[in-house]
The first five atom37 places (N, CA, C, CB, O) and aatype in JSON, in Angstrom:
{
  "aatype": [20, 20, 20, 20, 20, 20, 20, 20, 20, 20, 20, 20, 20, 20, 20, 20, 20, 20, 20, 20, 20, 20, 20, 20, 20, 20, 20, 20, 20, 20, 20, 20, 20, 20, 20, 20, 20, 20, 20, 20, 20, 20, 20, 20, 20, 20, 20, 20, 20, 20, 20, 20, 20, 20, 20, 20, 20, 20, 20, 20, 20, 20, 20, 20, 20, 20, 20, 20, 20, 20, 20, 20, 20, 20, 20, 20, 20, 20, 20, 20, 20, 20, 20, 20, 20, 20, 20, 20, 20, 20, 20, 20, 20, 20, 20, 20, 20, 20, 20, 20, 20, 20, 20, 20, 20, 20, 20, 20, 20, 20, 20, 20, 20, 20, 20, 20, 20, 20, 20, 20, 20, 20, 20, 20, 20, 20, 20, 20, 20, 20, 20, 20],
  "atom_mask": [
    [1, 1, 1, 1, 1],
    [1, 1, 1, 1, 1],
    [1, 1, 1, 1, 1],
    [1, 1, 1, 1, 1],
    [1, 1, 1, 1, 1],
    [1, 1, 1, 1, 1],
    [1, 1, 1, 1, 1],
    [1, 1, 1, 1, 1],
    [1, 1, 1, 1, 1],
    [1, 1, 1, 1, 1],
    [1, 1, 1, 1, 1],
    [1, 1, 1, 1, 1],
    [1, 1, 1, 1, 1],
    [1, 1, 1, 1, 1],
    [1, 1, 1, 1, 1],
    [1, 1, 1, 1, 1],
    [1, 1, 1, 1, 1],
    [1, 1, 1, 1, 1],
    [1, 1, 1, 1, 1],
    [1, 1, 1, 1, 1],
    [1, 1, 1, 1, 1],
    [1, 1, 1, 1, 1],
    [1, 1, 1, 1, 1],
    [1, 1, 1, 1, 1],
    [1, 1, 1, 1, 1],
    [1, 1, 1, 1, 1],
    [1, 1, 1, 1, 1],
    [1, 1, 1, 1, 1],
    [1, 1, 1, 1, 1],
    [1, 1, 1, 1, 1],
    [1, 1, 1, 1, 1],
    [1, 1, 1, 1, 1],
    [1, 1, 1, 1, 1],
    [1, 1, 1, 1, 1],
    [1, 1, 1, 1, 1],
    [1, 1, 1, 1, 1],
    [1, 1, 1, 1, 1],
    [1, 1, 1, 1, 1],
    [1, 1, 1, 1, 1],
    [1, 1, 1, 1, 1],
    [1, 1, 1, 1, 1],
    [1, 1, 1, 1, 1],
    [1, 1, 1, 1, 1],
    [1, 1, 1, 1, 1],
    [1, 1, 1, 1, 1],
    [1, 1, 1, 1, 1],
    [1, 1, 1, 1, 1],
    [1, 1, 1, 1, 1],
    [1, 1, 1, 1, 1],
    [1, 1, 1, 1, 1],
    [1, 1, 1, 1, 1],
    [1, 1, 1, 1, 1],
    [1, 1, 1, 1, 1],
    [1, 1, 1, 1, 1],
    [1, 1, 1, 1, 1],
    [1, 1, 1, 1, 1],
    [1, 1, 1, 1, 1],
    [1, 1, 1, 1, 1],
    [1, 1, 1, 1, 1],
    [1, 1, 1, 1, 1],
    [1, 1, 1, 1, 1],
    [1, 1, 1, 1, 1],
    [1, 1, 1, 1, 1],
    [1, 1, 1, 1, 1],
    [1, 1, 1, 1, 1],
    [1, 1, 1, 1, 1],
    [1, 1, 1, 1, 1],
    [1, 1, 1, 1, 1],
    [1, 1, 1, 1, 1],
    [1, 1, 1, 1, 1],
    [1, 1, 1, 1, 1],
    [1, 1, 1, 1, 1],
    [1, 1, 1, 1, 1],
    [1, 1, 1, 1, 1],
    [1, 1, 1, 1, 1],
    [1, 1, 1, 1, 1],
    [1, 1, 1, 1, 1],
    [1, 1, 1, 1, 1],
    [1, 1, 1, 1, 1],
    [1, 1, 1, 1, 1],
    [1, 1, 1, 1, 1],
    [1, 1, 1, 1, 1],
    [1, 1, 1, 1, 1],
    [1, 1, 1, 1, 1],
    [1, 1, 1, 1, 1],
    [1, 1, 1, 1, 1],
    [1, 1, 1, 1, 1],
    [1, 1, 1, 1, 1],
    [1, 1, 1, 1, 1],
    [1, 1, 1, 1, 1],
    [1, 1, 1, 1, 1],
    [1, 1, 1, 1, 1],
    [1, 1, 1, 1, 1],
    [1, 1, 1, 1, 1],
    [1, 1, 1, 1, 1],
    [1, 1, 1, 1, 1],
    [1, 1, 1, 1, 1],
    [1, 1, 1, 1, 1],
    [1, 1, 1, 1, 1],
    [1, 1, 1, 1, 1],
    [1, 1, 1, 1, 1],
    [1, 1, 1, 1, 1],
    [1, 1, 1, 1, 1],
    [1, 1, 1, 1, 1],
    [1, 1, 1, 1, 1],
    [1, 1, 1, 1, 1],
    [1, 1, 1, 1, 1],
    [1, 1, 1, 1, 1],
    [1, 1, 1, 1, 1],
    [1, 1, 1, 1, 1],
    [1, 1, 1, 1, 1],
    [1, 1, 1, 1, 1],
    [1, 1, 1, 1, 1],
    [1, 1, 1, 1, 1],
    [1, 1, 1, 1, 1],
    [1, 1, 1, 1, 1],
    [1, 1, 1, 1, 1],
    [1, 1, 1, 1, 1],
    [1, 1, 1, 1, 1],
    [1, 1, 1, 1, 1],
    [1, 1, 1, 1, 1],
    [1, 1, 1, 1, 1],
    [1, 1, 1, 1, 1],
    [1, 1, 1, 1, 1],
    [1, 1, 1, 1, 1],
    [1, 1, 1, 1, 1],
    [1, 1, 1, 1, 1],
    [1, 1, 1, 1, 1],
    [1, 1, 1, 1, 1],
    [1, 1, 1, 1, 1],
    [1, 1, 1, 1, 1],
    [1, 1, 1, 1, 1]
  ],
  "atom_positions": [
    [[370.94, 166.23, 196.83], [370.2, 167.32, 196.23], [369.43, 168.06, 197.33], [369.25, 166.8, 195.13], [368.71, 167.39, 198.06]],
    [[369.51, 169.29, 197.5], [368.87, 170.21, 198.41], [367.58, 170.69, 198.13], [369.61, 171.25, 198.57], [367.65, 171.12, 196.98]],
    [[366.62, 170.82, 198.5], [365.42, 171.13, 198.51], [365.15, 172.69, 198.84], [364.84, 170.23, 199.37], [365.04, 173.12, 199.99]],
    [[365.04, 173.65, 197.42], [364.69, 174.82, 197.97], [363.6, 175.22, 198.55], [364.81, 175.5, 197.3], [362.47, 175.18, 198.07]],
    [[363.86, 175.57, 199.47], [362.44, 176.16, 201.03], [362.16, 177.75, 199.99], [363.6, 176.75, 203.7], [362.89, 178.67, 199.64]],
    [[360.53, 177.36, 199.75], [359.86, 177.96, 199.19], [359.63, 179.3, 200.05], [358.87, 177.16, 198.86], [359.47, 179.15, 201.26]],
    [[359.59, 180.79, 199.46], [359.29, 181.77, 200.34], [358.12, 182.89, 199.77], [360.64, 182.43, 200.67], [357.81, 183.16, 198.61]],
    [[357.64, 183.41, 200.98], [356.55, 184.15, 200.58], [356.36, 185.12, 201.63], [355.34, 183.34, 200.31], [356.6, 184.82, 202.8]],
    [[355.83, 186.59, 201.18], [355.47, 187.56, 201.75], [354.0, 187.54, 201.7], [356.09, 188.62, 201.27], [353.49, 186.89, 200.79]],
    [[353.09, 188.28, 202.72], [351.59, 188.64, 203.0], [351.92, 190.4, 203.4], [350.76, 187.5, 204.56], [352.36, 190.99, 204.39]],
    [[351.59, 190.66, 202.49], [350.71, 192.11, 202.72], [349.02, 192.56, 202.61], [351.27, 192.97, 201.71], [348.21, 192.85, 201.73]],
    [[349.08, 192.42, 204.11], [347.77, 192.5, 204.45], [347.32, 193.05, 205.86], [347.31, 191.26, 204.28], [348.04, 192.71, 206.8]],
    [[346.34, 193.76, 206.13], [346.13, 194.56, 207.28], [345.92, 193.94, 208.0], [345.36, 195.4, 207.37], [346.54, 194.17, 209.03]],
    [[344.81, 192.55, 208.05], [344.58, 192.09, 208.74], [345.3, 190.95, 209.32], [343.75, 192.07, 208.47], [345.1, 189.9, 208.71]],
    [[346.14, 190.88, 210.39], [347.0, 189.95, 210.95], [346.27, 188.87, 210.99], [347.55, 190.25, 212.17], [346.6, 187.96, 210.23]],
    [[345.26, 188.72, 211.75], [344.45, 186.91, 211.37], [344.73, 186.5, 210.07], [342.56, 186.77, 211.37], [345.57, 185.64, 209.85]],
    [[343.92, 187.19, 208.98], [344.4, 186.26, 207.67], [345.62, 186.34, 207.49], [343.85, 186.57, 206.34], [346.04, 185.46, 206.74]],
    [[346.35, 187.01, 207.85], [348.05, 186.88, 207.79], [348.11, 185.36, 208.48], [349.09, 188.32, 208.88], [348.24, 184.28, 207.89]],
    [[348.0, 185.57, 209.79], [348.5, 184.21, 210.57], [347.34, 183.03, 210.04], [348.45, 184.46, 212.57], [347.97, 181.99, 210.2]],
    [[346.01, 182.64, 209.51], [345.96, 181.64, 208.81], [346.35, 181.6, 207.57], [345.01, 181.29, 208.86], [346.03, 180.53, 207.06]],
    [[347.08, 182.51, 206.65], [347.39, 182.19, 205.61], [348.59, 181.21, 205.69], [347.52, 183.28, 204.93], [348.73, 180.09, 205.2]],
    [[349.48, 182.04, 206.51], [350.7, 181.4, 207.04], [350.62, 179.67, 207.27], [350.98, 182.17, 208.49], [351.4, 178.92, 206.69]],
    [[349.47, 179.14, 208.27], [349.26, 178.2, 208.75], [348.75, 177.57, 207.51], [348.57, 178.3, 209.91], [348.88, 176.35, 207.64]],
    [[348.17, 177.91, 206.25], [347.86, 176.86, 205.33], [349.48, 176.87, 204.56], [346.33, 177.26, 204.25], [350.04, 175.78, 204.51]],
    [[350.17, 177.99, 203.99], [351.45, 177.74, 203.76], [352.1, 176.39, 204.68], [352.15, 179.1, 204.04], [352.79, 175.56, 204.08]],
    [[351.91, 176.29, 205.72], [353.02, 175.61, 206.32], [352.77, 174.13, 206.33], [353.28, 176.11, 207.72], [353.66, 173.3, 206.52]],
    [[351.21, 173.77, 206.05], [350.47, 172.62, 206.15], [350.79, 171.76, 204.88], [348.97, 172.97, 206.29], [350.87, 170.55, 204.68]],
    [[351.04, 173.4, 203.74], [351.12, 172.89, 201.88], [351.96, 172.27, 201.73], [351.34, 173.84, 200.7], [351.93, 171.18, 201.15]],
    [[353.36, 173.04, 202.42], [354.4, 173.33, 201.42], [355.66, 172.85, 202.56], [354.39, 175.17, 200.76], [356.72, 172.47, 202.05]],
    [[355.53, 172.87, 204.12], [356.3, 172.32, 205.03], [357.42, 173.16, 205.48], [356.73, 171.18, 204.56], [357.14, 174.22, 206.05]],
    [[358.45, 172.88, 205.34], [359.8, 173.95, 205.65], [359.36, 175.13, 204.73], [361.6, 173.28, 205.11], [359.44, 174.97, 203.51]],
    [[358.8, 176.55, 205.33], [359.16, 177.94, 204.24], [359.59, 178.87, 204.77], [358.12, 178.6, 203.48], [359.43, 178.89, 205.99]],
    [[360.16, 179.8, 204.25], [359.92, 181.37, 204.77], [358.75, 182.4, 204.57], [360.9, 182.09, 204.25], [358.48, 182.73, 203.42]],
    [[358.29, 182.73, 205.25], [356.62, 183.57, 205.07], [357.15, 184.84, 206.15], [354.71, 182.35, 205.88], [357.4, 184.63, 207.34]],
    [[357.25, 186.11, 205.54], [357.4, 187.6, 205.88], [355.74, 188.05, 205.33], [358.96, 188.49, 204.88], [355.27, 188.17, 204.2]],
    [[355.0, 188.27, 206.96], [354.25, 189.32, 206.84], [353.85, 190.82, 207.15], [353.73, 188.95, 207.01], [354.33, 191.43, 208.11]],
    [[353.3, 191.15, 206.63], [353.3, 193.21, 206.99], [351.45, 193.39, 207.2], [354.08, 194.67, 204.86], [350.54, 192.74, 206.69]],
    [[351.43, 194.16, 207.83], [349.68, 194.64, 208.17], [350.05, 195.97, 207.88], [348.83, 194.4, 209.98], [349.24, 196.78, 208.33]],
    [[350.84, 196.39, 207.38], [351.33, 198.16, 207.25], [352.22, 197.67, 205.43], [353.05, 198.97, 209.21], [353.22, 197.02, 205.14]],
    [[351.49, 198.18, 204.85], [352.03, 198.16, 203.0], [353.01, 198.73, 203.05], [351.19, 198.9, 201.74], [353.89, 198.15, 202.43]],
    [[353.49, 200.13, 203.75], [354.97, 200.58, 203.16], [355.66, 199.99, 204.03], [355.42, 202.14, 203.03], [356.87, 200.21, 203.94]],
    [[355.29, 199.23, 204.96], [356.55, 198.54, 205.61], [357.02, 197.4, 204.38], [356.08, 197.67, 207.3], [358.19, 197.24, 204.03]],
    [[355.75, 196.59, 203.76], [356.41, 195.45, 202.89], [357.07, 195.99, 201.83], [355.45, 194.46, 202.32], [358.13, 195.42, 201.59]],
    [[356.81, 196.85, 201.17], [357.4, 197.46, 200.37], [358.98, 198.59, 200.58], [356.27, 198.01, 199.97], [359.52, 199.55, 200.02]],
    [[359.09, 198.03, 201.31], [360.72, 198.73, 201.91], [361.52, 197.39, 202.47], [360.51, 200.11, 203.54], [362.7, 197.09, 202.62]],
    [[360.34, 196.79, 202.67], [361.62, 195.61, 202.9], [361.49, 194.86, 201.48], [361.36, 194.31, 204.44], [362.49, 194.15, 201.38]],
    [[360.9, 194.75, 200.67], [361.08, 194.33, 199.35], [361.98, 195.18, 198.76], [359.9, 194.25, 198.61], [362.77, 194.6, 198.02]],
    [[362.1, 196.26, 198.83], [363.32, 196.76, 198.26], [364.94, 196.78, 199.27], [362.84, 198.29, 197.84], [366.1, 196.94, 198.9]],
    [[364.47, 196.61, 200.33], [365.57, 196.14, 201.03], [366.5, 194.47, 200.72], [364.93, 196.19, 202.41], [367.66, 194.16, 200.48]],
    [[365.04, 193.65, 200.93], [365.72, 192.18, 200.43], [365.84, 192.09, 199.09], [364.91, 190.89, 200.81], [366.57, 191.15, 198.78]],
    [[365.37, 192.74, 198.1], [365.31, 192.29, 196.3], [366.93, 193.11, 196.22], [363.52, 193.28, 194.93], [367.51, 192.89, 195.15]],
    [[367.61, 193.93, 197.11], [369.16, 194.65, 196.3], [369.66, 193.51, 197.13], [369.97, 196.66, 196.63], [369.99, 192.79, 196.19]],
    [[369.9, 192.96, 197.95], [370.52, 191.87, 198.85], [370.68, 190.38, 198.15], [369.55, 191.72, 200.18], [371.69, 189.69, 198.19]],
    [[369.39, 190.05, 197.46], [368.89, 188.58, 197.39], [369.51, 188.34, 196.11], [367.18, 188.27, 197.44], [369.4, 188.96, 195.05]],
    [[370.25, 187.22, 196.44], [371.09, 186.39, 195.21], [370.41, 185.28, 194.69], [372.47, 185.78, 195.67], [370.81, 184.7, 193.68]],
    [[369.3, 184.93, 195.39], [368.71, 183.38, 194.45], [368.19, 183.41, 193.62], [367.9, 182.47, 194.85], [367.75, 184.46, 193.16]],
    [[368.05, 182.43, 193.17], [366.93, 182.44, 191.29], [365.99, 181.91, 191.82], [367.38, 181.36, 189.58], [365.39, 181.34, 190.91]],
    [[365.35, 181.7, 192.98], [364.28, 180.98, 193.22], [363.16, 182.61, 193.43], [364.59, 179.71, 194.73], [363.54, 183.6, 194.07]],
    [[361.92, 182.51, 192.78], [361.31, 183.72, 192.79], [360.33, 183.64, 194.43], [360.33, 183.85, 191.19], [359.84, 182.56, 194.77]],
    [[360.22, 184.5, 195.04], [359.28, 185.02, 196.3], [357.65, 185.14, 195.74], [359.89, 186.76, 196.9], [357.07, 186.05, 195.15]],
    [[357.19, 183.75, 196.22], [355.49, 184.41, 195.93], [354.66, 185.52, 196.64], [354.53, 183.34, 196.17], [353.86, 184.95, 197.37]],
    [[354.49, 187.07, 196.73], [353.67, 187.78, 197.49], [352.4, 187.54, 197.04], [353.97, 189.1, 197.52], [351.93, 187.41, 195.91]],
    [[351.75, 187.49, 198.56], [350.27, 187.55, 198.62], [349.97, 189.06, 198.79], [349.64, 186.63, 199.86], [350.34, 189.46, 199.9]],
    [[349.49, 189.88, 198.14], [348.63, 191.12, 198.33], [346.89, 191.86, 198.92], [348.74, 191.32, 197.22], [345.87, 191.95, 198.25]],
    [[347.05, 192.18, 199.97], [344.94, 191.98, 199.58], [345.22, 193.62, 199.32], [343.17, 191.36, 201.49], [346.19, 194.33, 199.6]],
    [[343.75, 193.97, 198.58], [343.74, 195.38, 197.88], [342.97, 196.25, 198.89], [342.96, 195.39, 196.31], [343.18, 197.44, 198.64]],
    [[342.32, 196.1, 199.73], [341.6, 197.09, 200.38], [342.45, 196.9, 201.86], [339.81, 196.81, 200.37], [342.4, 195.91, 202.59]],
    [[343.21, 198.12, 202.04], [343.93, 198.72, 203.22], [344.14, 199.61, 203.58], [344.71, 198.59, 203.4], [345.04, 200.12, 202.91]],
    [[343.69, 200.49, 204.68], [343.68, 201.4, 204.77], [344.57, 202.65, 204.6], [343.35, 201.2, 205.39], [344.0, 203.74, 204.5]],
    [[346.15, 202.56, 204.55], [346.84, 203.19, 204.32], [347.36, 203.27, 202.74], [347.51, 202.94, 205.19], [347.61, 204.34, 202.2]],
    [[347.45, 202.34, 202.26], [347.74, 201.9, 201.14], [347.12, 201.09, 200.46], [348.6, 201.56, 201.17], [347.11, 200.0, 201.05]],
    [[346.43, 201.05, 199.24], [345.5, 199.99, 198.56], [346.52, 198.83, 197.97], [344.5, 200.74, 197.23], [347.7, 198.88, 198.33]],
    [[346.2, 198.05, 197.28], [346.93, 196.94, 196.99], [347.08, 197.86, 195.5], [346.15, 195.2, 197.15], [348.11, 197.7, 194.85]],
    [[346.41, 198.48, 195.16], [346.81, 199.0, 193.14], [347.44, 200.22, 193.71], [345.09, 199.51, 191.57], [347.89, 201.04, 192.91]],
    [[347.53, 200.47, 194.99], [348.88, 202.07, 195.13], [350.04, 201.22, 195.57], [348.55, 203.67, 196.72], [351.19, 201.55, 195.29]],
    [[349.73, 200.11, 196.26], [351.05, 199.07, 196.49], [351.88, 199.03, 195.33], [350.63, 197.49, 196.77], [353.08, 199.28, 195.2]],
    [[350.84, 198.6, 194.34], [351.43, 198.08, 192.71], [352.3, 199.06, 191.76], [350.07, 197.75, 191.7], [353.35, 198.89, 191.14]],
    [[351.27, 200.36, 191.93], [352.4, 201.55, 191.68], [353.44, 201.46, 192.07], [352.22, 202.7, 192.11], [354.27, 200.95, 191.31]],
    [[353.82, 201.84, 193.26], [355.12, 202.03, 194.08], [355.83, 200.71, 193.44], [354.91, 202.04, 195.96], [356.87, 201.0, 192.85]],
    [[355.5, 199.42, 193.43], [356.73, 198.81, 193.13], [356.76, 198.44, 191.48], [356.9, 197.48, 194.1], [357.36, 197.46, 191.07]],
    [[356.15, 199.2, 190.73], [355.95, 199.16, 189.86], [357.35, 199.85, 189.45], [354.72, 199.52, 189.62], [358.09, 199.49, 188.53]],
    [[357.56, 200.98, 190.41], [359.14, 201.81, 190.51], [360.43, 201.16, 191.29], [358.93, 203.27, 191.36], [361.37, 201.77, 191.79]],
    [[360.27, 200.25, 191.26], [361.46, 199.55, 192.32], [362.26, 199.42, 190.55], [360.9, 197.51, 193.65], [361.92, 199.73, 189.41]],
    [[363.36, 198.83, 191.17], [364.28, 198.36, 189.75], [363.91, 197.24, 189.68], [365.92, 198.34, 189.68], [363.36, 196.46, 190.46]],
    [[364.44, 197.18, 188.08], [364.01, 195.61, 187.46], [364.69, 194.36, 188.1], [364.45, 195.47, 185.82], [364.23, 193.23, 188.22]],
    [[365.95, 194.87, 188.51], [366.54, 193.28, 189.18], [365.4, 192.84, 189.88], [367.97, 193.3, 190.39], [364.89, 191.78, 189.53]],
    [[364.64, 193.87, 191.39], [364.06, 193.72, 192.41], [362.96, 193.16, 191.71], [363.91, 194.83, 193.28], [363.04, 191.94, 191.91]],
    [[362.29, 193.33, 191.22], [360.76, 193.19, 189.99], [360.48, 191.64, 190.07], [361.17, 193.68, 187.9], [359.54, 191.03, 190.56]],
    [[362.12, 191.02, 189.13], [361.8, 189.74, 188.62], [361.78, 188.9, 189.51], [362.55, 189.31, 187.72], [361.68, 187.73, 189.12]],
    [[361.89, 189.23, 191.52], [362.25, 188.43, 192.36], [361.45, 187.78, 193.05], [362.91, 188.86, 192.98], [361.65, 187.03, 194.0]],
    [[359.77, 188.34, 192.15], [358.78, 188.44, 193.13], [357.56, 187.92, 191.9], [358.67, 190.19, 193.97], [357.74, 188.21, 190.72]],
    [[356.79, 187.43, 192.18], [355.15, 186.41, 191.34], [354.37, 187.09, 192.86], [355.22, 183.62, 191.16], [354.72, 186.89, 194.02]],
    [[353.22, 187.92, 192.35], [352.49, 188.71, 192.67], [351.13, 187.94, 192.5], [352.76, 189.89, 191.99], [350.7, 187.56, 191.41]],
    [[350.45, 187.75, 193.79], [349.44, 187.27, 193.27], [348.0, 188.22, 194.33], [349.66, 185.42, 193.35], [348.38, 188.73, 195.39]],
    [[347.16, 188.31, 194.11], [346.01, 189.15, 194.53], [345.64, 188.66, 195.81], [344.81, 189.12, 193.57], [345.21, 187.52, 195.65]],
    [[345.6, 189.0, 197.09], [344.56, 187.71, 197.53], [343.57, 188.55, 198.54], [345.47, 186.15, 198.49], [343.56, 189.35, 199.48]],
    [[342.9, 187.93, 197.8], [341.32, 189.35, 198.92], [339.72, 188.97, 198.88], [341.07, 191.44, 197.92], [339.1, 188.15, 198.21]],
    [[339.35, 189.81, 199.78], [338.05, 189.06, 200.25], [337.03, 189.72, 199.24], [337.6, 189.32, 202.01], [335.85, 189.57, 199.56]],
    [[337.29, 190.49, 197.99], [336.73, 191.73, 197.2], [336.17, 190.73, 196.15], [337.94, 193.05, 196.6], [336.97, 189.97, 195.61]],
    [[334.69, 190.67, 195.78], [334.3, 189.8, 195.15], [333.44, 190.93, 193.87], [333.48, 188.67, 196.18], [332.46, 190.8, 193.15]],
    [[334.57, 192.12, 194.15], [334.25, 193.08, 192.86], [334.67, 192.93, 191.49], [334.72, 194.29, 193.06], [335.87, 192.84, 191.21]],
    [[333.51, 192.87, 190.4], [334.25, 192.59, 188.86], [335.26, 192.99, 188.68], [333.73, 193.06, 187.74], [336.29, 192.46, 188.27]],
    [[334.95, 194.27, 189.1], [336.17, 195.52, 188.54], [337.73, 194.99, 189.07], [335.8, 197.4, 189.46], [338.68, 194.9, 188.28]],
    [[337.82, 194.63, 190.59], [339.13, 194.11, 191.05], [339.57, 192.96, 190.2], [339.09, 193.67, 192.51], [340.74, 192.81, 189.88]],
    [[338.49, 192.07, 189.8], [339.06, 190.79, 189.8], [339.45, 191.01, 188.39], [338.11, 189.47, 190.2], [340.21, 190.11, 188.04]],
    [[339.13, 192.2, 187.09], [339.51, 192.3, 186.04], [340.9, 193.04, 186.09], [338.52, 192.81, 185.33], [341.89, 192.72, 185.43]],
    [[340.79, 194.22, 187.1], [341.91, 195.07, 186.86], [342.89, 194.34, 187.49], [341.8, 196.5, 187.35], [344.01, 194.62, 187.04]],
    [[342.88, 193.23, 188.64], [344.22, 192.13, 188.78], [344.1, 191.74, 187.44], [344.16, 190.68, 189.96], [344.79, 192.54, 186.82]],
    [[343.48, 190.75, 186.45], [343.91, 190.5, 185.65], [344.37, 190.78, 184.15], [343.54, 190.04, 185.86], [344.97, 190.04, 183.37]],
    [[343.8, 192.43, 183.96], [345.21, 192.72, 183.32], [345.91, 193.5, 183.5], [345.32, 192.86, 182.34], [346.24, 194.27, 182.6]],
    [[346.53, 193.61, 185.15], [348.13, 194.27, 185.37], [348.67, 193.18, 185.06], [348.73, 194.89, 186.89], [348.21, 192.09, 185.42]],
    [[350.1, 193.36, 184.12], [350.83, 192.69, 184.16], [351.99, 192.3, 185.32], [351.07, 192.98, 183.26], [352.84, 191.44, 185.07]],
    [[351.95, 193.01, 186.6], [352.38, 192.3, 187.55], [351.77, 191.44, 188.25], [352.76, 192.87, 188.17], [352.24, 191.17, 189.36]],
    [[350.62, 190.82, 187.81], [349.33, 190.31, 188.66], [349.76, 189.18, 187.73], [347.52, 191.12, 188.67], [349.95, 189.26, 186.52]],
    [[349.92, 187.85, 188.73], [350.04, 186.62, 188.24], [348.51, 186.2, 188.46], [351.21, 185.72, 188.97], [348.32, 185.26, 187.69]],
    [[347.33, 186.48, 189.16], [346.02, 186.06, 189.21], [345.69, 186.5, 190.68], [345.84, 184.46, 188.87], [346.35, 187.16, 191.49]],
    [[344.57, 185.98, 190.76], [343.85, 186.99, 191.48], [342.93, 185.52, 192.5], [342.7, 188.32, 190.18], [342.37, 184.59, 191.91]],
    [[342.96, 185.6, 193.86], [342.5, 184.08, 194.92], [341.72, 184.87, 195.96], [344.06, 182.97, 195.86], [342.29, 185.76, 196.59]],
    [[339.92, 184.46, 196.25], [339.2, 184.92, 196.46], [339.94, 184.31, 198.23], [337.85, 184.66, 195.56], [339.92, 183.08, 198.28]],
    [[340.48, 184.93, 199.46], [339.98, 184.74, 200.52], [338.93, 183.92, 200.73], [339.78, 185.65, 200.9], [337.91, 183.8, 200.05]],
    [[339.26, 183.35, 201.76], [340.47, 182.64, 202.34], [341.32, 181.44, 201.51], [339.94, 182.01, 203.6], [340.97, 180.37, 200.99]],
    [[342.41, 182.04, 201.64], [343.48, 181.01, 200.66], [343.12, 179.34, 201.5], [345.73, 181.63, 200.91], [343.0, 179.34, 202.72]],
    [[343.02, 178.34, 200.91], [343.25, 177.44, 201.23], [343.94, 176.33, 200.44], [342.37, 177.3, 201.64], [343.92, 176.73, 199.27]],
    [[344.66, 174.91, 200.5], [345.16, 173.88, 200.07], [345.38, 173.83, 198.56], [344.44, 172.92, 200.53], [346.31, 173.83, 197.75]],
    [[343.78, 173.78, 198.59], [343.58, 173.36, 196.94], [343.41, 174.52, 196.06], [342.22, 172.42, 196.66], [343.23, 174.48, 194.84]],
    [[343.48, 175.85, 197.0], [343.67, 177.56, 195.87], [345.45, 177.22, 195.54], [343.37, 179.85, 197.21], [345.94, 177.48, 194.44]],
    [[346.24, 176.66, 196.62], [347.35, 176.75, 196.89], [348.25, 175.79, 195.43], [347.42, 176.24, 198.49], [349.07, 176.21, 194.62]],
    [[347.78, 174.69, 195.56], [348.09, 173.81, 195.3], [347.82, 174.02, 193.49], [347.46, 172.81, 196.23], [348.73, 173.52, 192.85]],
    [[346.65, 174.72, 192.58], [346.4, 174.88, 191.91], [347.14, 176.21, 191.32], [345.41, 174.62, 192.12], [347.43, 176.26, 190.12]],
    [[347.3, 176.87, 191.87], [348.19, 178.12, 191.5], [350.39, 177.71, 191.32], [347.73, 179.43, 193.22], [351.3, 177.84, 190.5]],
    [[350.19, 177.26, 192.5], [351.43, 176.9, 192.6], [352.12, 175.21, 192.56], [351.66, 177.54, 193.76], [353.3, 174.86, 192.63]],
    [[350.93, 174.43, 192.44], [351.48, 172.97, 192.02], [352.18, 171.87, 193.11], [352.6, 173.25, 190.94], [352.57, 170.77, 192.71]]
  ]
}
């Protein structure tokens, strides 16, 4: 029996929390794939690049943070809000940001592409509780 290697994208400006997010991914979860972007329409072109390509049923967890300068994480959400549905279902969206605003932490929770919403810095037991 083969063990599917869990994968995940970071869209986020800031490359440090990119590269420790990465490093608690790898501590969690062991063998993964982790694609990160510090530029939003870059992730979002390669999400529509890999979601017409990608044949697995195993879904891609993205990490999102909402405050970026080119692109916010709720103009992120737009835009792929327009991708096609194949691309849509390929991906569990989850918030992750240092924004300890009501307003964010309500309006992640009710977009319905928002699987929940993880206050920075992700660690073990945010990890482990979200994803098991």
């Amino acid at each position: 029996m083969t063990q599917t290697i869990r994968r995940f994208i970071l869209v986020d400006d800031d490359p440090l929390n990119n590269f420790l997010t990465k490093m608690i991914l790898k501590k969690t979860f062991g063998e993964i794939r982790v694609h990160d972007f510090i530029v939003p329409e870059d992730g979002l072109e390669f999400l529509k690049f890999e979601g017409a390509k990608n044949d697995t049923k195993t879904k891609t967890i993205l990490f999102l943070d909402i405050n970026m300068p080119t692109l916010s994480g709720w103009e992120f959400l737009e835009a792929f809000e327009l991708l096609d549905a194949s691309v849509k279902e390929q991906y569990t969206i989850y918030i992750l940001s240092s924004s300890i605003n009501l307003s964010d932490i309500n309006f992640a929770k009710a977009n319905h592409l928002v699987s929940g919403f993880i206050e920075k810095p992700l660690n073990k037991a945010k990890l482990i509780n979200i994803l098991g």
